[in-house]
Amino acid sequence: MDYILGSLTRGIGNVEQAMFKLVILCLNIFNLDSRLGMLKGNSVLS
């Protein structure tokens, strides 16, 4: 029984880690987009 619970919690942990990485990846892409947008905006202004 403990073994089943252990593997379940480990599986949930792996899913949480994957979600966390996905969220960080999305945030990085969003930050990159806004930085590129700022760069484009600055180049248009100058």
PDB file of N, CA and C in Angstrom:
ATOM      1  N   MET A   1       0.833  -1.207   0.000  1.00  0.00           N
ATOM      2  CA  MET A   1       0.000   0.000   0.000  1.00  0.00           C
ATOM      3  C   MET A   1       0.868   1.257   0.000  1.00  0.00           C
ATOM      4  N   ASP A   2       1.865   1.276   0.859  1.00  0.00           N
ATOM      5  CA  ASP A   2       2.770   2.431   0.909  1.00  0.00           C
ATOM      6  C   ASP A   2       3.472   2.629  -0.429  1.00  0.00           C
ATOM      7  N   TYR A   3       3.821   1.506  -1.060  1.00  0.00           N
ATOM      8  CA  TYR A   3       4.514   1.571  -2.344  1.00  0.00           C
ATOM      9  C   TYR A   3       3.636   2.271  -3.387  1.00  0.00           C
ATOM     10  N   ILE A   4       2.349   1.905  -3.411  1.00  0.00           N
ATOM     11  CA  ILE A   4       1.399   2.507  -4.362  1.00  0.00           C
ATOM     12  C   ILE A   4       1.278   4.006  -4.093  1.00  0.00           C
ATOM     13  N   LEU A   5       1.134   4.353  -2.802  1.00  0.00           N
ATOM     14  CA  LEU A   5       1.033   5.770  -2.441  1.00  0.00           C
ATOM     15  C   LEU A   5       2.296   6.524  -2.839  1.00  0.00           C
ATOM     16  N   GLY A   6       3.453   5.899  -2.597  1.00  0.00           N
ATOM     17  CA  GLY A   6       4.728   6.533  -2.932  1.00  0.00           C
ATOM     18  C   GLY A   6       4.847   6.807  -4.427  1.00  0.00           C
ATOM     19  N   SER A   7       4.499   5.814  -5.249  1.00  0.00           N
ATOM     20  CA  SER A   7       4.600   5.996  -6.695  1.00  0.00           C
ATOM     21  C   SER A   7       3.571   7.018  -7.191  1.00  0.00           C
ATOM     22  N   LEU A   8       2.403   7.047  -6.541  1.00  0.00           N
ATOM     23  CA  LEU A   8       1.384   8.032  -6.901  1.00  0.00           C
ATOM     24  C   LEU A   8       1.884   9.448  -6.632  1.00  0.00           C
ATOM     25  N   THR A   9       2.416   9.650  -5.423  1.00  0.00           N
ATOM     26  CA  THR A   9       2.899  10.994  -5.066  1.00  0.00           C
ATOM     27  C   THR A   9       4.076  11.383  -5.938  1.00  0.00           C
ATOM     28  N   ARG A  10       4.920  10.408  -6.300  1.00  0.00           N
ATOM     29  CA  ARG A  10       6.055  10.707  -7.168  1.00  0.00           C
ATOM     30  C   ARG A  10       5.552  11.111  -8.544  1.00  0.00           C
ATOM     31  N   GLY A  11       4.519  10.415  -9.026  1.00  0.00           N
ATOM     32  CA  GLY A  11       3.930  10.751 -10.317  1.00  0.00           C
ATOM     33  C   GLY A  11       3.341  12.145 -10.308  1.00  0.00           C
ATOM     34  N   ILE A  12       2.639  12.481  -9.225  1.00  0.00           N
ATOM     35  CA  ILE A  12       2.054  13.822  -9.093  1.00  0.00           C
ATOM     36  C   ILE A  12       3.166  14.869  -9.047  1.00  0.00           C
ATOM     37  N   GLY A  13       4.257  14.553  -8.331  1.00  0.00           N
ATOM     38  CA  GLY A  13       5.396  15.467  -8.253  1.00  0.00           C
ATOM     39  C   GLY A  13       5.984  15.726  -9.631  1.00  0.00           C
ATOM     40  N   ASN A  14       6.103  14.672 -10.434  1.00  0.00           N
ATOM     41  CA  ASN A  14       6.643  14.823 -11.784  1.00  0.00           C
ATOM     42  C   ASN A  14       5.735  15.703 -12.635  1.00  0.00           C
ATOM     43  N   VAL A  15       4.431  15.508 -12.497  1.00  0.00           N
ATOM     44  CA  VAL A  15       3.467  16.321 -13.245  1.00  0.00           C
ATOM     45  C   VAL A  15       3.581  17.781 -12.818  1.00  0.00           C
ATOM     46  N   GLU A  16       3.692  18.003 -11.493  1.00  0.00           N
ATOM     47  CA  GLU A  16       3.828  19.362 -10.988  1.00  0.00           C
ATOM     48  C   GLU A  16       5.094  20.012 -11.525  1.00  0.00           C
ATOM     49  N   GLN A  17       6.200  19.256 -11.553  1.00  0.00           N
ATOM     50  CA  GLN A  17       7.463  19.779 -12.077  1.00  0.00           C
ATOM     51  C   GLN A  17       7.313  20.153 -13.544  1.00  0.00           C
ATOM     52  N   ALA A  18       6.655  19.288 -14.315  1.00  0.00           N
ATOM     53  CA  ALA A  18       6.462  19.551 -15.737  1.00  0.00           C
ATOM     54  C   ALA A  18       5.619  20.807 -15.944  1.00  0.00           C
ATOM     55  N   MET A  19       4.547  20.948 -15.143  1.00  0.00           N
ATOM     56  CA  MET A  19       3.693  22.132 -15.238  1.00  0.00           C
ATOM     57  C   MET A  19       4.481  23.384 -14.901  1.00  0.00           C
ATOM     58  N   PHE A  20       5.300  23.291 -13.837  1.00  0.00           N
ATOM     59  CA  PHE A  20       6.109  24.415 -13.393  1.00  0.00           C
ATOM     60  C   PHE A  20       7.062  24.848 -14.499  1.00  0.00           C
ATOM     61  N   LYS A  21       7.727  23.868 -15.137  1.00  0.00           N
ATOM     62  CA  LYS A  21       8.648  24.173 -16.236  1.00  0.00           C
ATOM     63  C   LYS A  21       7.900  24.814 -17.390  1.00  0.00           C
ATOM     64  N   LEU A  22       6.706  24.318 -17.672  1.00  0.00           N
ATOM     65  CA  LEU A  22       5.897  24.854 -18.764  1.00  0.00           C
ATOM     66  C   LEU A  22       5.527  26.304 -18.489  1.00  0.00           C
ATOM     67  N   VAL A  23       5.128  26.591 -17.234  1.00  0.00           N
ATOM     68  CA  VAL A  23       4.766  27.955 -16.842  1.00  0.00           C
ATOM     69  C   VAL A  23       5.967  28.883 -16.992  1.00  0.00           C
ATOM     70  N   ILE A  24       7.138  28.435 -16.538  1.00  0.00           N
ATOM     71  CA  ILE A  24       8.354  29.247 -16.639  1.00  0.00           C
ATOM     72  C   ILE A  24       8.688  29.493 -18.109  1.00  0.00           C
ATOM     73  N   LEU A  25       8.541  28.459 -18.927  1.00  0.00           N
ATOM     74  CA  LEU A  25       8.806  28.594 -20.357  1.00  0.00           C
ATOM     75  C   LEU A  25       7.881  29.636 -20.973  1.00  0.00           C
ATOM     76  N   CYS A  26       6.583  29.566 -20.635  1.00  0.00           N
ATOM     77  CA  CYS A  26       5.607  30.534 -21.141  1.00  0.00           C
ATOM     78  C   CYS A  26       5.963  31.951 -20.701  1.00  0.00           C
ATOM     79  N   LEU A  27       6.356  32.100 -19.434  1.00  0.00           N
ATOM     80  CA  LEU A  27       6.731  33.418 -18.924  1.00  0.00           C
ATOM     81  C   LEU A  27       7.958  33.945 -19.659  1.00  0.00           C
ATOM     82  N   ASN A  28       8.933  33.064 -19.901  1.00  0.00           N
ATOM     83  CA  ASN A  28      10.133  33.479 -20.625  1.00  0.00           C
ATOM     84  C   ASN A  28       9.783  33.927 -22.036  1.00  0.00           C
ATOM     85  N   ILE A  29       8.923  33.188 -22.713  1.00  0.00           N
ATOM     86  CA  ILE A  29       8.507  33.542 -24.073  1.00  0.00           C
ATOM     87  C   ILE A  29       7.762  34.878 -24.052  1.00  0.00           C
ATOM     88  N   PHE A  30       6.898  35.062 -23.048  1.00  0.00           N
ATOM     89  CA  PHE A  30       6.149  36.311 -22.909  1.00  0.00           C
ATOM     90  C   PHE A  30       7.103  37.482 -22.686  1.00  0.00           C
ATOM     91  N   ASN A  31       8.089  37.290 -21.807  1.00  0.00           N
ATOM     92  CA  ASN A  31       9.078  38.330 -21.540  1.00  0.00           C
ATOM     93  C   ASN A  31       9.872  38.656 -22.795  1.00  0.00           C
ATOM     94  N   LEU A  32      10.247  37.620 -23.528  1.00  0.00           N
ATOM     95  CA  LEU A  32      10.996  37.812 -24.773  1.00  0.00           C
ATOM     96  C   LEU A  32      10.153  38.615 -25.760  1.00  0.00           C
ATOM     97  N   ASP A  33       8.866  38.268 -25.878  1.00  0.00           N
ATOM     98  CA  ASP A  33       7.961  38.981 -26.774  1.00  0.00           C
ATOM     99  C   ASP A  33       7.875  40.454 -26.397  1.00  0.00           C
ATOM    100  N   SER A  34       7.701  40.745 -25.104  1.00  0.00           N
ATOM    101  CA  SER A  34       7.561  42.132 -24.683  1.00  0.00           C
ATOM    102  C   SER A  34       8.869  42.889 -24.893  1.00  0.00           C
ATOM    103  N   ARG A  35      10.005  42.193 -24.687  1.00  0.00           N
ATOM    104  CA  ARG A  35      11.295  42.854 -24.922  1.00  0.00           C
ATOM    105  C   ARG A  35      11.471  43.168 -26.400  1.00  0.00           C
ATOM    106  N   LEU A  36      11.108  42.215 -27.261  1.00  0.00           N
ATOM    107  CA  LEU A  36      11.212  42.443 -28.700  1.00  0.00           C
ATOM    108  C   LEU A  36      10.276  43.580 -29.111  1.00  0.00           C
ATOM    109  N   GLY A  37       9.084  43.603 -28.516  1.00  0.00           N
ATOM    110  CA  GLY A  37       8.129  44.670 -28.802  1.00  0.00           C
ATOM    111  C   GLY A  37       8.691  46.028 -28.396  1.00  0.00           C
ATOM    112  N   MET A  38       9.348  46.076 -27.227  1.00  0.00           N
ATOM    113  CA  MET A  38       9.958  47.313 -26.762  1.00  0.00           C
ATOM    114  C   MET A  38      11.079  47.730 -27.705  1.00  0.00           C
ATOM    115  N   LEU A  39      11.880  46.747 -28.141  1.00  0.00           N
ATOM    116  CA  LEU A  39      12.968  47.048 -29.068  1.00  0.00           C
ATOM    117  C   LEU A  39      12.411  47.610 -30.374  1.00  0.00           C
ATOM    118  N   LYS A  40      11.363  46.979 -30.882  1.00  0.00           N
ATOM    119  CA  LYS A  40      10.732  47.455 -32.125  1.00  0.00           C
ATOM    120  C   LYS A  40      10.181  48.856 -31.907  1.00  0.00           C
ATOM    121  N   GLY A  41       9.510  49.058 -30.767  1.00  0.00           N
ATOM    122  CA  GLY A  41       8.946  50.370 -30.462  1.00  0.00           C
ATOM    123  C   GLY A  41      10.033  51.425 -30.385  1.00  0.00           C
ATOM    124  N   ASN A  42      11.152  51.101 -29.759  1.00  0.00           N
ATOM    125  CA  ASN A  42      12.255  52.046 -29.629  1.00  0.00           C
ATOM    126  C   ASN A  42      12.857  52.361 -30.993  1.00  0.00           C
ATOM    127  N   SER A  43      13.006  51.344 -31.839  1.00  0.00           N
ATOM    128  CA  SER A  43      13.610  51.566 -33.146  1.00  0.00           C
ATOM    129  C   SER A  43      12.672  52.409 -34.019  1.00  0.00           C
ATOM    130  N   VAL A  44      11.357  52.229 -33.827  1.00  0.00           N
ATOM    131  CA  VAL A  44      10.398  53.038 -34.585  1.00  0.00           C
ATOM    132  C   VAL A  44      10.479  54.496 -34.118  1.00  0.00           C
ATOM    133  N   LEU A  45      10.608  54.679 -32.811  1.00  0.00           N
ATOM    134  CA  LEU A  45      10.670  56.031 -32.254  1.00  0.00           C
ATOM    135  C   LEU A  45      11.952  56.742 -32.678  1.00  0.00           C
ATOM    136  N   SER A  46      13.067  56.005 -32.711  1.00  0.00           N
ATOM    137  CA  SER A  46      14.347  56.659 -32.994  1.00  0.00           C
ATOM    138  C   SER A  46      14.642  56.771 -34.484  1.00  0.00           C
TER     139      SER A  46
END
